[in-house]
Coordinates of C-alpha atoms and ligand atoms in Angstrom, one line a residue:
X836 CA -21.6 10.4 -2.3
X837 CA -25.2 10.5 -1.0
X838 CA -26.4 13.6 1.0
X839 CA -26.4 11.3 3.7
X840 CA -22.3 10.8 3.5
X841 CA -22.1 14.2 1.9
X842 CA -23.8 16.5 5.7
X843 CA -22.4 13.8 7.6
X844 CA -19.0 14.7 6.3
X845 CA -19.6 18.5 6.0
X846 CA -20.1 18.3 9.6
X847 CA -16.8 16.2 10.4
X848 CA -14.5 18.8 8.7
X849 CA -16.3 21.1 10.8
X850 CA -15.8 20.0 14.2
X851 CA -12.6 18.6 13.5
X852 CA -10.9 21.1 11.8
X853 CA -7.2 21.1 13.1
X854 CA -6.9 17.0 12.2
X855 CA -6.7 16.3 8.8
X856 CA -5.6 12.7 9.5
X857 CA -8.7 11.8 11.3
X858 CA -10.8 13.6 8.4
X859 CA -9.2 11.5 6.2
X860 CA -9.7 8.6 7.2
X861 CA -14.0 9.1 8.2
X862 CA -14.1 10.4 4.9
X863 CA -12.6 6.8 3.3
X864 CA -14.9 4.6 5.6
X865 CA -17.7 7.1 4.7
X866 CA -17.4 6.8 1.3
X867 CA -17.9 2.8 1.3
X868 CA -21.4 3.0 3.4
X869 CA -23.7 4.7 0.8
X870 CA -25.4 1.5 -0.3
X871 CA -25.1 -0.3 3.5
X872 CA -26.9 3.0 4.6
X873 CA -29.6 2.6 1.6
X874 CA -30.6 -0.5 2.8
X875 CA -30.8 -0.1 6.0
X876 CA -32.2 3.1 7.2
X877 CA -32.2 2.2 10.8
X878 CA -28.3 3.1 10.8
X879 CA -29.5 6.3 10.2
X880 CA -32.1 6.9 12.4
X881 CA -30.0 5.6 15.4
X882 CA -27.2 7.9 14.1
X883 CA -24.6 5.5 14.5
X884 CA -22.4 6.9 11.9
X885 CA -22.6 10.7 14.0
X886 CA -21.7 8.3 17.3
X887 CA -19.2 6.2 16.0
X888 CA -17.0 9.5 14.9
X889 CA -16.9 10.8 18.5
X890 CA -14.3 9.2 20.8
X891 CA -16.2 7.6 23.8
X892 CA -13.8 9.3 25.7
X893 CA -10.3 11.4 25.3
X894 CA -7.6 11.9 27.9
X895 CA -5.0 14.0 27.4
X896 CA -2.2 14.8 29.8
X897 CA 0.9 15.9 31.4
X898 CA 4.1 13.2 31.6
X899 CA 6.5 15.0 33.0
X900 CA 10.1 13.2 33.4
X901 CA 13.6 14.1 34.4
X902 CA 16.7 13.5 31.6
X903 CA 20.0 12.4 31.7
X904 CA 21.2 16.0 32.8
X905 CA 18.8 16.4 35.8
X906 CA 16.9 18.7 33.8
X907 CA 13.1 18.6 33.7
X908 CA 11.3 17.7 30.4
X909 CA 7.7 18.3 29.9
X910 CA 5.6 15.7 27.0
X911 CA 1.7 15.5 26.4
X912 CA 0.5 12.1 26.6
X913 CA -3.1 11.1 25.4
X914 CA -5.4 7.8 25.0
X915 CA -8.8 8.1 22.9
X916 CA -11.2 5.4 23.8
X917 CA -13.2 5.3 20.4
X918 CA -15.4 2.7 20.7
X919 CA -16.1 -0.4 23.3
X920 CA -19.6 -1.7 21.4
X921 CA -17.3 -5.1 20.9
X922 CA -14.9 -5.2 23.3
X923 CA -12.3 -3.5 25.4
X924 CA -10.4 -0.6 24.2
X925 CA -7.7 -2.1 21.8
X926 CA -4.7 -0.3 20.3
X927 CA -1.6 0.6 20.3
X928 CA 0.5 3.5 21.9
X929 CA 2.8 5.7 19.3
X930 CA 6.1 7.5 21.0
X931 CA 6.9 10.1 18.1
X932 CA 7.1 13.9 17.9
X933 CA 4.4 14.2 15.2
X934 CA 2.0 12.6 17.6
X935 CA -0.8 14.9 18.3
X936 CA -4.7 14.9 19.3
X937 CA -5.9 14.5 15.1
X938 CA -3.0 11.6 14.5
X939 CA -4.4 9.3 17.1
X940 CA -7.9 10.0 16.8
X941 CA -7.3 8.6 13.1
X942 CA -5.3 5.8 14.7
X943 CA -8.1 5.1 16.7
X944 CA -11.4 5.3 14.0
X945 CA -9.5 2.9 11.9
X946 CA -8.5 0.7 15.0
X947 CA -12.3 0.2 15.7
X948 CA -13.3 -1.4 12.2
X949 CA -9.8 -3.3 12.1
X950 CA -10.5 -5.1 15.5
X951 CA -13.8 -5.9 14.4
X952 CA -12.4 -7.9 11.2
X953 CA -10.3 -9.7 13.2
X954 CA -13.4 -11.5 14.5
X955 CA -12.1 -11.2 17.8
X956 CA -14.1 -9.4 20.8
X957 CA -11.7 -6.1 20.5
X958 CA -12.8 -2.1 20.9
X959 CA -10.7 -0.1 19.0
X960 CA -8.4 2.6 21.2
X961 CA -5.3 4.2 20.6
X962 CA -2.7 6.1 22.7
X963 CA 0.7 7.7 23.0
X964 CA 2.9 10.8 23.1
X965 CA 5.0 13.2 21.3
X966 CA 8.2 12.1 23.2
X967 CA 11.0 11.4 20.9
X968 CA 12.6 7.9 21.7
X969 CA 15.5 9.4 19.3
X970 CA 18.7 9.8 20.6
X971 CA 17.7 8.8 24.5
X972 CA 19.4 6.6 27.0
X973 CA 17.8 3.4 27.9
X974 CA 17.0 5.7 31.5
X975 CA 15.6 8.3 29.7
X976 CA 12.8 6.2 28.1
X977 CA 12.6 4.3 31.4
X978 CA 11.5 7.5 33.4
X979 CA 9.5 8.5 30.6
X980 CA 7.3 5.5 30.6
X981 CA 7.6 5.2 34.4
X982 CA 5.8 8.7 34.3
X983 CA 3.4 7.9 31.6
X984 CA 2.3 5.1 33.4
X985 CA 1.6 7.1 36.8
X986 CA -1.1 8.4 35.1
X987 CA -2.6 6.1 31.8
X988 CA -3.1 3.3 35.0
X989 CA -6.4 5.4 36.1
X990 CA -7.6 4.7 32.4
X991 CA -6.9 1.3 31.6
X992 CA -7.0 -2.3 32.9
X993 CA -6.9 -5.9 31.6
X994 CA -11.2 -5.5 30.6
X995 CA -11.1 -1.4 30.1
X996 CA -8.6 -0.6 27.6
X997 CA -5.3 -2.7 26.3
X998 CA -2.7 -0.7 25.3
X999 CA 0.2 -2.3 23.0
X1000 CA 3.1 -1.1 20.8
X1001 CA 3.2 0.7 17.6
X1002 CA 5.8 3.7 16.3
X1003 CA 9.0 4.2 18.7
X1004 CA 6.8 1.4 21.1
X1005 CA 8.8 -2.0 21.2
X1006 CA 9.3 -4.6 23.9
X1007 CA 11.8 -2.3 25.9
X1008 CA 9.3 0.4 26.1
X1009 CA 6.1 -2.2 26.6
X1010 CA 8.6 -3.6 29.6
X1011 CA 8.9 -0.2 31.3
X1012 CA 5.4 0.2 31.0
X1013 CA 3.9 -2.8 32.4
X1014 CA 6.5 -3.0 35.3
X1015 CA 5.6 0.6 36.2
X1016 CA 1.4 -1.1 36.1
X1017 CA 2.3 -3.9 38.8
X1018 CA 3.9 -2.0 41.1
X1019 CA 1.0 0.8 41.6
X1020 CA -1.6 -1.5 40.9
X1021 CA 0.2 -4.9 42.7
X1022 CA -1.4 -6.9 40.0
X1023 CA 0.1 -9.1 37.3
X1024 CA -2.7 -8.8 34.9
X1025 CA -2.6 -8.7 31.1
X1026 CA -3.4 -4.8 30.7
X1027 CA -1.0 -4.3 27.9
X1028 CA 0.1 -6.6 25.0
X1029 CA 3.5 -7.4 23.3
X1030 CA 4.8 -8.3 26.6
X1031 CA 8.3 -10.5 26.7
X1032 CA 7.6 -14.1 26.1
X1033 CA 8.7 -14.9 29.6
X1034 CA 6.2 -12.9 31.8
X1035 CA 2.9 -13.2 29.5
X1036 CA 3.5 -12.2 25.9
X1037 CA 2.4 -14.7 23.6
X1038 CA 4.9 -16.4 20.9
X1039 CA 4.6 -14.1 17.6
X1040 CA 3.3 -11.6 18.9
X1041 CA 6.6 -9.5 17.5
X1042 CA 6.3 -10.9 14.3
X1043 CA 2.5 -10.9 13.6
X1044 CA 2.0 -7.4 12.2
X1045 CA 4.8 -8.2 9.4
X1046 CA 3.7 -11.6 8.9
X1047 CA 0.0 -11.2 8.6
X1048 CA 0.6 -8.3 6.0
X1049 CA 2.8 -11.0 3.6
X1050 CA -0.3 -13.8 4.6
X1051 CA -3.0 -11.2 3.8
X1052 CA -0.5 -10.7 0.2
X1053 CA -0.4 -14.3 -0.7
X1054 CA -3.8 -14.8 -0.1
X1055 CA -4.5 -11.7 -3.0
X1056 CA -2.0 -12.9 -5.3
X1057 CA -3.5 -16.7 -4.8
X1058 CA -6.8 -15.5 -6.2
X1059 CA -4.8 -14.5 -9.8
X1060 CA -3.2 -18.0 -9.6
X1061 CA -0.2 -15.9 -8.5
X1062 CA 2.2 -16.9 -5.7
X1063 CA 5.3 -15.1 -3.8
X1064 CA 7.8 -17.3 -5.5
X1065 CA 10.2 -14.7 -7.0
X1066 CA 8.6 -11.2 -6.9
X1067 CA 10.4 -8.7 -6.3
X1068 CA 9.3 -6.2 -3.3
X1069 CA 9.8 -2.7 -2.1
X1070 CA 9.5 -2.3 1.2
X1071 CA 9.3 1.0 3.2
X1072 CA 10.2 1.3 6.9
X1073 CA 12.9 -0.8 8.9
X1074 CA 11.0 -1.4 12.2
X1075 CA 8.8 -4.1 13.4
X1076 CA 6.8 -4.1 10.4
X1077 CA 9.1 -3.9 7.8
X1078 CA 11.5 -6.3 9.3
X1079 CA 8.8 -9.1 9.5
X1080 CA 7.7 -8.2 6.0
X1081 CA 10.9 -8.9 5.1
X1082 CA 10.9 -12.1 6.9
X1083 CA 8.3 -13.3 5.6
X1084 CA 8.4 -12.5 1.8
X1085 CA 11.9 -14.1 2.2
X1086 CA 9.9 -17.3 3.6
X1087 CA 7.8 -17.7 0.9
X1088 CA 10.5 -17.0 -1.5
X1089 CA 10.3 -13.4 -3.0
X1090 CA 13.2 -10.9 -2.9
X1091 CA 12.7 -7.4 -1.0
X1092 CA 14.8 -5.0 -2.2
X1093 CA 14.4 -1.7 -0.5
X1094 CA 14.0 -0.4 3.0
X1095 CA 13.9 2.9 4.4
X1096 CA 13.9 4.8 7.7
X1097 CA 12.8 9.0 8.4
X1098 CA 16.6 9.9 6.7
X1099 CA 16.4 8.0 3.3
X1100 CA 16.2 4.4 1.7
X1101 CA 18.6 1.5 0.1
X1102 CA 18.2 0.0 -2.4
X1103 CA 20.0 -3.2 -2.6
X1104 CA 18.8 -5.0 -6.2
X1105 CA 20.8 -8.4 -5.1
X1106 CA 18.2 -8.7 -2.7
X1107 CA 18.1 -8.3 0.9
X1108 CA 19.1 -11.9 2.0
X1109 CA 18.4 -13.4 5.5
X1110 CA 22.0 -12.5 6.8
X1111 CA 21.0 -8.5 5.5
X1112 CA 18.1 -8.5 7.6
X1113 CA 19.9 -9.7 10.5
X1114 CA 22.4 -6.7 10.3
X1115 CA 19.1 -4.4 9.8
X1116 CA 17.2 -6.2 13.0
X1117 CA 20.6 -5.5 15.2
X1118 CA 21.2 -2.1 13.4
X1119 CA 17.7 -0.8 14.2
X1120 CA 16.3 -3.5 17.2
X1121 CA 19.7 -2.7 19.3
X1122 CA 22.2 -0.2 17.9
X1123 CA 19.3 1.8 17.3
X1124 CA 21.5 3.2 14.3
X1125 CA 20.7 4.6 10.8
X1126 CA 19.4 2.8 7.8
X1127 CA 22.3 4.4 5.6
X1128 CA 24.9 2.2 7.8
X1129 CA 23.4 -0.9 5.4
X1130 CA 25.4 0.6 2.5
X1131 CA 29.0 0.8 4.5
X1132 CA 27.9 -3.3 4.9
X1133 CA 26.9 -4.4 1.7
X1134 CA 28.2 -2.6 -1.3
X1135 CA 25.5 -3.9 -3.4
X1136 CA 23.2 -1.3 -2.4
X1137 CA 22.8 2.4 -3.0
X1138 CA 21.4 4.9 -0.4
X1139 CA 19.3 7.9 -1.4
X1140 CA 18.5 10.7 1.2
X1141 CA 14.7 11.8 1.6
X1142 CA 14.4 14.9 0.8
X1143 CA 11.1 16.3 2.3
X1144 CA 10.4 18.8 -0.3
X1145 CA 10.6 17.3 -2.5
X1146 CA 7.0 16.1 -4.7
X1147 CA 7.4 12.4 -4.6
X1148 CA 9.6 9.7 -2.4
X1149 CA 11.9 7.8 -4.8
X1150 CA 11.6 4.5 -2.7
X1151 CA 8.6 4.3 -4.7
X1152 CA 9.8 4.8 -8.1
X1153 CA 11.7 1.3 -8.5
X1154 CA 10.4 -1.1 -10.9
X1155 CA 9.1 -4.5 -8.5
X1156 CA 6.2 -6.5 -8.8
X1157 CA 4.7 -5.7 -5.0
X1158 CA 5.1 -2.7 -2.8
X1159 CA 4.7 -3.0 0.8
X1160 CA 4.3 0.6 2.7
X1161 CA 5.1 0.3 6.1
X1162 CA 6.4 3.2 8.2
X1163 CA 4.0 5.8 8.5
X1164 CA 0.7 7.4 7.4
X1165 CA 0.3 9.0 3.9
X1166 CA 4.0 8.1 2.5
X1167 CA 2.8 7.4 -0.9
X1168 CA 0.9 10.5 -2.0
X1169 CA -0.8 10.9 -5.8
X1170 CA 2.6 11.1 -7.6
X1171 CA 3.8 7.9 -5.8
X1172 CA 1.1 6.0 -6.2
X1173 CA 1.1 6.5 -10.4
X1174 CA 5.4 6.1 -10.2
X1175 CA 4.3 2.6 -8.6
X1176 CA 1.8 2.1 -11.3
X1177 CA 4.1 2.7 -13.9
X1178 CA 6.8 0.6 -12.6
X1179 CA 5.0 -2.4 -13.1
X1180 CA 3.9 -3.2 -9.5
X1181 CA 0.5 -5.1 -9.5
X1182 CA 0.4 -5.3 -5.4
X1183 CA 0.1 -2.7 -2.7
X1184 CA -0.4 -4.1 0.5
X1185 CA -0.2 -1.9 3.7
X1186 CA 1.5 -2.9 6.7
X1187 CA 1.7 1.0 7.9
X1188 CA -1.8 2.6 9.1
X1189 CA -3.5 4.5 5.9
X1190 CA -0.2 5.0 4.4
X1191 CA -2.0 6.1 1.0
X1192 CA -3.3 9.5 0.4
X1193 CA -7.0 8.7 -0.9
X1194 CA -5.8 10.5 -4.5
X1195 CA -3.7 7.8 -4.5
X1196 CA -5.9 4.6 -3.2
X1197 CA -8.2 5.8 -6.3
X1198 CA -5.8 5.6 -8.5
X1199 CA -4.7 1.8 -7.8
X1200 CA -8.3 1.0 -7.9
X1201 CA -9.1 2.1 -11.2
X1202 CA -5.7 0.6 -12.2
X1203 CA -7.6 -2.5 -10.7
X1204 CA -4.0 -3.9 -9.0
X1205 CA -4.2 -5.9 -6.0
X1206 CA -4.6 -3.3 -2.6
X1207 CA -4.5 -4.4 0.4
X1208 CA -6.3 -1.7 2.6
X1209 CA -4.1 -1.7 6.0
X1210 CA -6.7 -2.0 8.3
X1211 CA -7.6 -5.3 6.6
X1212 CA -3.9 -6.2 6.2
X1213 CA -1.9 -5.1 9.1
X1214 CA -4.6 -6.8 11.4
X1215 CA -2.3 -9.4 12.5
X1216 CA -0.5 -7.5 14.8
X1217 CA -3.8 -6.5 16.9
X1218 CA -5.1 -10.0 16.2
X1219 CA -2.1 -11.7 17.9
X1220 CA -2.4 -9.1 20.7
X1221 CA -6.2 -10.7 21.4
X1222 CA -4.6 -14.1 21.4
X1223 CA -2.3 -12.9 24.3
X1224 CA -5.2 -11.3 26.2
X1225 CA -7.0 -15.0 25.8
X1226 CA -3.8 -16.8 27.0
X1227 CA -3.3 -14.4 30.1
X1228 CA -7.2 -14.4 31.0
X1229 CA -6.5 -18.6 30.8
X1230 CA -3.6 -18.4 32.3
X1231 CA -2.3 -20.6 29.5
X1232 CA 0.5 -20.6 26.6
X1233 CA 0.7 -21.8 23.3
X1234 CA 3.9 -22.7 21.3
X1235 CA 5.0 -20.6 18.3
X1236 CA 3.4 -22.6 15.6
X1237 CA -0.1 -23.1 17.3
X1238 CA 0.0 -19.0 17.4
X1239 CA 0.9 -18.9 13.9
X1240 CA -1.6 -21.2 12.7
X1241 CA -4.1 -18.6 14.6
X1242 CA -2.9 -16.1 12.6
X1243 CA -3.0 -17.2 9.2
X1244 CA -6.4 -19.0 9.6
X1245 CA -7.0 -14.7 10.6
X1246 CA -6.0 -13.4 7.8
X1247 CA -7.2 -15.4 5.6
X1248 CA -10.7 -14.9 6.9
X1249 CA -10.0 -11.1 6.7
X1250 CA -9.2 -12.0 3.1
X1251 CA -12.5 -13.8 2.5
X1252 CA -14.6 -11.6 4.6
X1253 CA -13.3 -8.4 2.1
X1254 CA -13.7 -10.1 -0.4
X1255 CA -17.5 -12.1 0.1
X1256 CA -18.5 -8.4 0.9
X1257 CA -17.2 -6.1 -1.4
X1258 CA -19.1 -9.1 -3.5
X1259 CA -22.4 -8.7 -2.3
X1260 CA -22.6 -4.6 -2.0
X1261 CA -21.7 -4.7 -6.1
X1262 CA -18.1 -3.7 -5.7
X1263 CA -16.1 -7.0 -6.7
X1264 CA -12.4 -7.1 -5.9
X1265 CA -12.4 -3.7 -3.9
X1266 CA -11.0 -4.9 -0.4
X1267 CA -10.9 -1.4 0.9
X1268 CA -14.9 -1.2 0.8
X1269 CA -14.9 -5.1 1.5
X1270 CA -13.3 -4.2 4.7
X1271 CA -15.0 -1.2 5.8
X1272 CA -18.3 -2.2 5.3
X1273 CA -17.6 -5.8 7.0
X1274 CA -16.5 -3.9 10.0
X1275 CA -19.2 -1.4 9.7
X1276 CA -21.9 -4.0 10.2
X1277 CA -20.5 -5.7 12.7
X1278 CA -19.7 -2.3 14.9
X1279 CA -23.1 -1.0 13.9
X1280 CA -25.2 -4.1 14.8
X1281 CA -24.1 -4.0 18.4
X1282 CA -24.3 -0.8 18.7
X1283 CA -28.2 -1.0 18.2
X1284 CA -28.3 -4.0 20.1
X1285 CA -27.0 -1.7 22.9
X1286 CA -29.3 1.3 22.5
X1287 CA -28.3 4.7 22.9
X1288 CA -25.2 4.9 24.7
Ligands
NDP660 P1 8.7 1.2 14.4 O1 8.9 2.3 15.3 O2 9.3 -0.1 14.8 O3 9.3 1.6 13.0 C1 8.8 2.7 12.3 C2 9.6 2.8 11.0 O4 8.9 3.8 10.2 C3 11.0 3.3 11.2 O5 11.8 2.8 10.1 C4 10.8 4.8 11.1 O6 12.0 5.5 10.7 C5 9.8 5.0 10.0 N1 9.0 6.2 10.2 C6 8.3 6.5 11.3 N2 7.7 7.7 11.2 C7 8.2 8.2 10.0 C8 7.9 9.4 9.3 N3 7.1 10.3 9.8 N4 8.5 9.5 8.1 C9 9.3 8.5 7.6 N5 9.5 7.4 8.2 C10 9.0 7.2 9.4 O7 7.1 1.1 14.1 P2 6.3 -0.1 13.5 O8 7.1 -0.8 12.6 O9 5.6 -0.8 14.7 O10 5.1 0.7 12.8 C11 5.2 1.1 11.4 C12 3.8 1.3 10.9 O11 3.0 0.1 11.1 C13 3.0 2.4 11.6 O12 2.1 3.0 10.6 C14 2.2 1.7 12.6 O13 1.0 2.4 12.9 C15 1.8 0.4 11.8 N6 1.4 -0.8 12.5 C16 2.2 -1.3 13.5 C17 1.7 -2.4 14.2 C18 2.6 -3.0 15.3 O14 2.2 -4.1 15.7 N7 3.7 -2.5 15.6 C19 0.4 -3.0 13.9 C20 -0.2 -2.4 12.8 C21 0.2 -1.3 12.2 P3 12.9 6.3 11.8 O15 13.5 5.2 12.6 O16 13.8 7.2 11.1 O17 11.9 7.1 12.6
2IT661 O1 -2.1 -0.4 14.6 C1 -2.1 -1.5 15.3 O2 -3.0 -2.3 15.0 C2 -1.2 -1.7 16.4 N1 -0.3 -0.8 16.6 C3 -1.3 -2.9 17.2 C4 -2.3 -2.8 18.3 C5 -2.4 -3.9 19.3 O3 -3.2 -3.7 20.3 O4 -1.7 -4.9 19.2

């Protein structure tokens, strides 16, 4: 690190001492801009790196909401508005008891420089609250979002900030949200993505996070004259991303074999077949059930409980040839990442936001296997979500396969864009510095273009 990257990050730890997350992830992008900053000094004259770590603007507040019971339940919501120097806030909103100030300023940093590779005029924002979606009535959520909205609608709008889904946020939740929207604002605007496909979402917007992460693999693989075609796959997660990783690995003809939720994973080595997935889609999507259930089902598999004290998650210690991390952030720490190693898998692609501890990311780059850095490969999702803001502004729609086109002519421009870089700054085959630098630049430029604001 330069002395530069070095004060720079002295002085992040110290203002932001109670958020690890967010530390963690400056001190990644950080550690990719030493030679960006050597060549171009003005980055550091205008202090773009000291801006770009501070939120344009935080709000945090009160969403208070009645249950089931007729008792009174109290939950903190928040939205960070990181940066607008390219577009509108953009960003999901995470419903989740872990969710706190640090979790979704981290969501947020890496939001900006993942918008920006999607080429797409997109800020980077990111919301939510530590509700727990867990074990509540269909009302329950509905009053919760009903009250979140009563006050996030003084914050946002269709050109401020875009909210969309991410953890324990799906289409019932996104519903809630946007009908509470219309009926203070009495506008039917596009102000938040991932709506249902019959008032304004687009087609694939579901799918696009899960599919753009397998798009973003092939396109790795295709550069070692590999393809999909029988690999097998561990998968973490069961939600929106890991089902549509699923889908899509089964698509291009590889076998996943795992999948996981907070309580444990199965393991199911006769591969988790289109029918399987359909169980897990109505188990998790519906039922709202347990992953474990998947064993009563198919006897083929085997179900191990997390245990959280344990030093490493055992999803990770199956031999596969591609792992695909996507439930949450830093669920392959140092051990996991050298159990992967050892396994034999030659692909880590990351549909869940930083999902590797930065002990870990070293160690599959100087193992030099394939790693898909998420905010290069779970762009999709965000991606799609600026397709849906173009066909609401146009008051237009486009079928499922013109949308899908969009998105793998996305991703594979992330690829190339990672890849071109990493190129020219003297890192070859990194995508992770490929990928921060790219979006780097491109925040950075307009930022001076801008001037000091
Ligand atoms: P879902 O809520 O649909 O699913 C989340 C899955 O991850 C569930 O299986 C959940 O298990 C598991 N999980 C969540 N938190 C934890 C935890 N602390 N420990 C262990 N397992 C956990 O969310 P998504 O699929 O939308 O999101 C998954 C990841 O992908 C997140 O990192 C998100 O930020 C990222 N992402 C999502 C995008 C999207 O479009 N939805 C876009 C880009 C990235 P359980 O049910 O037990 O909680
Ligand atoms: O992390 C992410 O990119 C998302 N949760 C999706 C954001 C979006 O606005 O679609």
């Amino acid at each position: 690190m330069s002395n530069f990257v070095d004060s720079l990050m002295e002085q992040v730890k110290e203002k932001n001492q109670a958020e690890p997350e967010f530390v963690q992830a400056v001190e990644e992008v950080a550690n990719s801009l030493d030679i960006v900053l050597s060549k171009n000094p003005r980055y550091i004259s205008a202090k773009i790196l000291e801006r770009i770590v501070e939120p344009e603007r935080v709000i945090m507040f009160r969403v208070p909401w009645i249950d089931d019971k007729g008792e009174v339940q109290v939950n903190r919501g928040f939205r960070v508005q990181m940066n607008s120097a390219i577009g509108p806030y953009k960003g999901g909103l995470r419903f989740h008891p872990s969710v706190n100030l640090g979790v979704l300023k981290f969501l947020a940093f890496e939001q900006v420089f993942k918008n920006a590779l999607t080429t797409l005029p997109l800020g980077g924002g990111k919301g939510g609250s530590d509700f727990n979606p867990k074990g509540k009535t269909d009302n329950e959520v509905m009053r919760f979002c009903h009250s979140f909205m009563n006050e996030l609608q003084h914050h946002i709008g269709q050109f401020t900030d875009i909210p969309a889904g991410d953890i324990g946020v799906g289409g019932r939740e996104i519903g809630y949200l946007f009908g509470q929207y219309k009926k203070i604002k009495n506008e039917f605007v596009g102000v938040l993505t991932g709506k249902g496909a019959g008032w304004g979402g687009s087609q694939v917007r579901p799918q696009a996070t899960g599919y753009g992460v397998v798009y973003f693999a092939a396109e790795m693989l295709k550069t070692k004259n590999k393809t999909l075609g029988g690999k097998k796959c561990l998968i973490s997660g069961s939600g929106n991303v890991a089902q549509h990783v699923a889908e899509k690995i089964l698509d291009l003809g590889g076998k996943p074999i795992t999948l996981s939720d907070s309580s444990g994973f199965i393991l199911d080595e006769a591969g988790i077949t289109r029918e399987k997935l359909l169980f897990v889609k109505d188990l998790k999507n519906n039922r709202r059930g347990r992953i474990k259930e998947y064993t009563d089902k198919y006897k083929s598999a085997i179900y191990t409980p997390v245990d959280n004290s344990a030093t490493n998650n055992p999803i990770w210690d199956n031999k596969a040839d591609c792992a695909y991390p996507c439930a949450t952030q830093n669920e392959i720490n140092e051990k996991d990442a050298n159990n992967l190693i050892k396994n034999g898998i030659y692909l880590v692609c990351e549909g869940a936001n930083m999902p590797t501890v930065a002990a870990g990311v070293d160690i599959f780059k100087a193992e030099k296997i394939l790693y898909g850095p998420s905010k290069a490969a779970n762009a999709g999702g965000v991606a799609v979500s600026g397709l849906e803001m173009s066909q609401n502004s146009g008051r237009i729609y486009w079928e499922s396969e013109e949308v899908d086109k969009k998105l793998q002519e996305i991703m594979k421009n992330i690829h190339t864009t990672c890849i071109e870089t990493a190129k020219k700054y003297g890192t070859p085959d990194d995508y992770a510095n490929g990928a921060n630098i790219a979006g780097f630049l491109k925040i950075a430029d307009a930022m001076l273009d801008q001037g000091v604001v």
